[in-house]
PDB file of C-alpha atoms in Angstrom:
ATOM      1  CA  UNK A  20      33.500  78.146  74.701  1.00  0.00           C
ATOM      2  CA  UNK A  21      29.952  79.107  73.834  1.00  0.00           C
ATOM      3  CA  UNK A  22      26.413  78.306  74.910  1.00  0.00           C
ATOM      4  CA  UNK A  23      22.917  79.365  73.898  1.00  0.00           C
ATOM      5  CA  UNK A  24      19.899  79.728  76.148  1.00  0.00           C
ATOM      6  CA  UNK A  25      16.476  79.671  74.454  1.00  0.00           C
ATOM      7  CA  UNK A  26      13.287  80.554  76.284  1.00  0.00           C
ATOM      8  CA  UNK A  27      10.733  77.755  75.940  1.00  0.00           C
ATOM      9  CA  UNK A  28       7.871  79.419  77.817  1.00  0.00           C
ATOM     10  CA  UNK A  29       7.024  80.569  81.320  1.00  0.00           C
ATOM     11  CA  UNK A  30      10.155  80.008  83.475  1.00  0.00           C
ATOM     12  CA  UNK A  31      11.629  77.316  81.231  1.00  0.00           C
ATOM     13  CA  UNK A  32      14.718  77.474  79.013  1.00  0.00           C
ATOM     14  CA  UNK A  33      16.672  75.112  76.772  1.00  0.00           C
ATOM     15  CA  UNK A  34      20.412  75.447  77.300  1.00  0.00           C
ATOM     16  CA  UNK A  35      22.600  74.275  74.416  1.00  0.00           C
ATOM     17  CA  UNK A  36      26.324  73.859  74.859  1.00  0.00           C
ATOM     18  CA  UNK A  37      28.841  74.739  72.187  1.00  0.00           C
ATOM     19  CA  UNK A  38      29.356  71.010  71.659  1.00  0.00           C
ATOM     20  CA  UNK A  39      25.655  70.605  70.864  1.00  0.00           C
ATOM     21  CA  UNK A  40      24.277  69.088  74.069  1.00  0.00           C
ATOM     22  CA  UNK A  41      20.940  70.247  75.473  1.00  0.00           C
ATOM     23  CA  UNK A  42      19.730  70.646  79.045  1.00  0.00           C
ATOM     24  CA  UNK A  43      16.235  71.766  80.013  1.00  0.00           C
ATOM     25  CA  UNK A  44      16.298  74.405  82.765  1.00  0.00           C
ATOM     26  CA  UNK A  45      13.161  75.307  84.669  1.00  0.00           C
ATOM     27  CA  UNK A  46      12.025  77.259  87.671  1.00  0.00           C
ATOM     28  CA  UNK A  47       9.936  76.045  90.585  1.00  0.00           C
ATOM     29  CA  UNK A  48       6.140  76.347  90.373  1.00  0.00           C
ATOM     30  CA  UNK A  49       6.125  79.281  92.796  1.00  0.00           C
ATOM     31  CA  UNK A  50       8.225  81.196  90.253  1.00  0.00           C
ATOM     32  CA  UNK A  51       6.154  80.257  87.201  1.00  0.00           C
ATOM     33  CA  UNK A  52       7.981  77.058  86.312  1.00  0.00           C
ATOM     34  CA  UNK A  53       6.762  73.494  85.928  1.00  0.00           C
ATOM     35  CA  UNK A  54       9.764  71.833  87.605  1.00  0.00           C
ATOM     36  CA  UNK A  55      10.834  70.228  84.295  1.00  0.00           C
ATOM     37  CA  UNK A  56      14.577  70.580  84.857  1.00  0.00           C
ATOM     38  CA  UNK A  57      17.290  71.793  87.181  1.00  0.00           C
ATOM     39  CA  UNK A  58      17.503  75.415  88.276  1.00  0.00           C
ATOM     40  CA  UNK A  59      20.381  77.439  86.811  1.00  0.00           C
ATOM     41  CA  UNK A  60      22.214  77.607  90.160  1.00  0.00           C
ATOM     42  CA  UNK A  61      21.843  73.842  90.522  1.00  0.00           C
ATOM     43  CA  UNK A  62      23.608  73.564  87.155  1.00  0.00           C
ATOM     44  CA  UNK A  63      26.475  75.680  88.519  1.00  0.00           C
ATOM     45  CA  UNK A  64      26.744  73.317  91.492  1.00  0.00           C
ATOM     46  CA  UNK A  65      26.550  70.218  89.275  1.00  0.00           C
ATOM     47  CA  UNK A  66      29.165  71.727  86.956  1.00  0.00           C
ATOM     48  CA  UNK A  67      31.510  72.212  89.899  1.00  0.00           C
ATOM     49  CA  UNK A  68      31.004  68.599  91.006  1.00  0.00           C
ATOM     50  CA  UNK A  69      31.518  67.283  87.498  1.00  0.00           C
ATOM     51  CA  UNK A  70      34.652  69.347  86.967  1.00  0.00           C
ATOM     52  CA  UNK A  71      36.211  68.218  90.240  1.00  0.00           C
ATOM     53  CA  UNK A  72      35.176  64.558  89.872  1.00  0.00           C
ATOM     54  CA  UNK A  73      36.639  64.526  86.344  1.00  0.00           C
ATOM     55  CA  UNK A  74      39.967  65.746  87.749  1.00  0.00           C
ATOM     56  CA  UNK A  75      39.985  63.293  90.662  1.00  0.00           C
ATOM     57  CA  UNK A  76      39.284  60.317  88.392  1.00  0.00           C
ATOM     58  CA  UNK A  77      41.862  61.420  85.837  1.00  0.00           C
ATOM     59  CA  UNK A  78      44.546  61.789  88.515  1.00  0.00           C
ATOM     60  CA  UNK A  79      43.676  58.446  90.135  1.00  0.00           C
ATOM     61  CA  UNK A  80      43.735  56.648  86.775  1.00  0.00           C
ATOM     62  CA  UNK A  81      47.151  58.145  85.989  1.00  0.00           C
ATOM     63  CA  UNK A  82      48.267  56.962  89.454  1.00  0.00           C
ATOM     64  CA  UNK A  83      47.207  53.443  88.421  1.00  0.00           C
ATOM     65  CA  UNK A  84      44.573  53.178  91.140  1.00  0.00           C
ATOM     66  CA  UNK A  85      41.874  50.565  90.539  1.00  0.00           C
ATOM     67  CA  UNK A  86      38.801  52.742  91.030  1.00  0.00           C
ATOM     68  CA  UNK A  87      35.425  51.049  90.542  1.00  0.00           C
ATOM     69  CA  UNK A  88      33.233  54.009  91.531  1.00  0.00           C
ATOM     70  CA  UNK A  89      33.571  57.701  92.322  1.00  0.00           C
ATOM     71  CA  UNK A  90      30.801  59.850  93.724  1.00  0.00           C
ATOM     72  CA  UNK A  91      30.979  63.543  94.554  1.00  0.00           C
ATOM     73  CA  UNK A  92      28.306  64.760  96.975  1.00  0.00           C
ATOM     74  CA  UNK A  93      27.963  68.541  97.141  1.00  0.00           C
ATOM     75  CA  UNK A  94      26.351  70.570  99.900  1.00  0.00           C
ATOM     76  CA  UNK A  95      25.991  74.312  99.359  1.00  0.00           C
ATOM     77  CA  UNK A  96      24.675  77.357 101.168  1.00  0.00           C
ATOM     78  CA  UNK A  97      23.490  80.528  99.487  1.00  0.00           C
ATOM     79  CA  UNK A  98      23.130  84.092 100.702  1.00  0.00           C
ATOM     80  CA  UNK A  99      19.674  85.058 101.988  1.00  0.00           C
ATOM     81  CA  UNK A 100      19.748  88.329 100.051  1.00  0.00           C
ATOM     82  CA  UNK A 101      19.594  89.067  96.337  1.00  0.00           C
ATOM     83  CA  UNK A 102      21.770  88.072  94.586  1.00  0.00           C
ATOM     84  CA  UNK A 103      21.574  84.674  96.298  1.00  0.00           C
ATOM     85  CA  UNK A 104      25.175  83.733  95.551  1.00  0.00           C
ATOM     86  CA  UNK A 105      26.837  80.635  96.928  1.00  0.00           C
ATOM     87  CA  UNK A 106      28.600  81.411 100.195  1.00  0.00           C
ATOM     88  CA  UNK A 107      29.839  77.938 101.069  1.00  0.00           C
ATOM     89  CA  UNK A 108      30.201  74.660  99.147  1.00  0.00           C
ATOM     90  CA  UNK A 109      31.473  71.361 100.501  1.00  0.00           C
ATOM     91  CA  UNK A 110      32.514  68.537  98.173  1.00  0.00           C
ATOM     92  CA  UNK A 111      32.586  65.046  99.675  1.00  0.00           C
ATOM     93  CA  UNK A 112      34.153  62.329  97.528  1.00  0.00           C
ATOM     94  CA  UNK A 113      33.278  58.673  98.028  1.00  0.00           C
ATOM     95  CA  UNK A 114      35.881  56.676  96.123  1.00  0.00           C
ATOM     96  CA  UNK A 115      35.478  52.910  95.804  1.00  0.00           C
ATOM     97  CA  UNK A 116      38.080  50.545  94.447  1.00  0.00           C
ATOM     98  CA  UNK A 117      40.561  47.780  95.093  1.00  0.00           C
ATOM     99  CA  UNK A 118      43.568  48.469  97.313  1.00  0.00           C
ATOM    100  CA  UNK A 119      43.253  52.240  96.931  1.00  0.00           C
ATOM    101  CA  UNK A 120      46.068  54.180  98.577  1.00  0.00           C
ATOM    102  CA  UNK A 121      44.808  56.872 100.941  1.00  0.00           C
ATOM    103  CA  UNK A 122      47.689  59.230 100.136  1.00  0.00           C
ATOM    104  CA  UNK A 123      46.917  59.052  96.394  1.00  0.00           C
ATOM    105  CA  UNK A 124      43.195  59.733  96.870  1.00  0.00           C
ATOM    106  CA  UNK A 125      44.041  62.631  99.197  1.00  0.00           C
ATOM    107  CA  UNK A 126      46.513  63.956  96.604  1.00  0.00           C
ATOM    108  CA  UNK A 127      43.944  63.696  93.781  1.00  0.00           C
ATOM    109  CA  UNK A 128      41.319  65.631  95.761  1.00  0.00           C
ATOM    110  CA  UNK A 129      43.885  68.279  96.768  1.00  0.00           C
ATOM    111  CA  UNK A 130      45.260  68.709  93.246  1.00  0.00           C
ATOM    112  CA  UNK A 131      41.763  69.147  91.852  1.00  0.00           C
ATOM    113  CA  UNK A 132      40.912  71.741  94.500  1.00  0.00           C
ATOM    114  CA  UNK A 133      44.159  73.689  94.365  1.00  0.00           C
ATOM    115  CA  UNK A 134      45.374  73.375  90.788  1.00  0.00           C
ATOM    116  CA  UNK A 135      43.079  71.816  88.183  1.00  0.00           C
ATOM    117  CA  UNK A 136      39.358  72.401  88.776  1.00  0.00           C
ATOM    118  CA  UNK A 137      38.621  75.657  86.977  1.00  0.00           C
ATOM    119  CA  UNK A 138      35.096  75.855  88.390  1.00  0.00           C
ATOM    120  CA  UNK A 139      36.242  75.411  91.993  1.00  0.00           C
ATOM    121  CA  UNK A 140      39.091  77.883  91.705  1.00  0.00           C
ATOM    122  CA  UNK A 141      36.881  80.456  89.955  1.00  0.00           C
ATOM    123  CA  UNK A 142      34.155  80.217  92.596  1.00  0.00           C
ATOM    124  CA  UNK A 143      36.710  80.400  95.406  1.00  0.00           C
ATOM    125  CA  UNK A 144      38.257  83.534  93.890  1.00  0.00           C
ATOM    126  CA  UNK A 145      34.714  84.946  93.813  1.00  0.00           C
ATOM    127  CA  UNK A 146      34.475  84.610  97.592  1.00  0.00           C
ATOM    128  CA  UNK A 147      32.861  81.187  97.979  1.00  0.00           C
ATOM    129  CA  UNK A 148      34.254  79.113 100.847  1.00  0.00           C
ATOM    130  CA  UNK A 149      34.976  75.705  99.295  1.00  0.00           C
ATOM    131  CA  UNK A 150      35.971  72.672 101.329  1.00  0.00           C
ATOM    132  CA  UNK A 151      36.706  69.076 100.335  1.00  0.00           C
ATOM    133  CA  UNK A 152      36.969  65.721 102.008  1.00  0.00           C
ATOM    134  CA  UNK A 153      36.845  62.077 100.989  1.00  0.00           C
ATOM    135  CA  UNK A 154      36.259  58.554 102.123  1.00  0.00           C
ATOM    136  CA  UNK A 155      37.524  55.331 100.612  1.00  0.00           C
ATOM    137  CA  UNK A 156      35.526  52.115 100.286  1.00  0.00           C
ATOM    138  CA  UNK A 157      36.986  48.745  99.379  1.00  0.00           C
ATOM    139  CA  UNK A 158      35.245  47.194  96.363  1.00  0.00           C
ATOM    140  CA  UNK A 159      33.672  43.801  96.908  1.00  0.00           C
TER     141      UNK A 159
END
């Protein structure tokens, strides 16, 4: 896996993934940025959420669950000192569907956290406290 980060002026950078997708990164105005894109640490958090949500949906689809929506809400805390690493991250899944089985949603979230989500497992091994929970909504 590869990526390239190109400076685009002031506190702004264009990140290009190995698969050719671009994301504009930028700093806040008080750090010389123009607030044109997410901060790099926000991208780490979004990557974690995307990785885990991908796993949860894949597992639920293989379990033949009729999911109509899946949302992963992340809440993180960072250290007050430099480096301002993540110290705690909580992932809350809101899974909507028809006749979803609680035990299968619980299993999907657990499997992602404990076995499949590379980002979550890597951050946890780096000392980040990561917790997960979920709620199920019946689709209308």
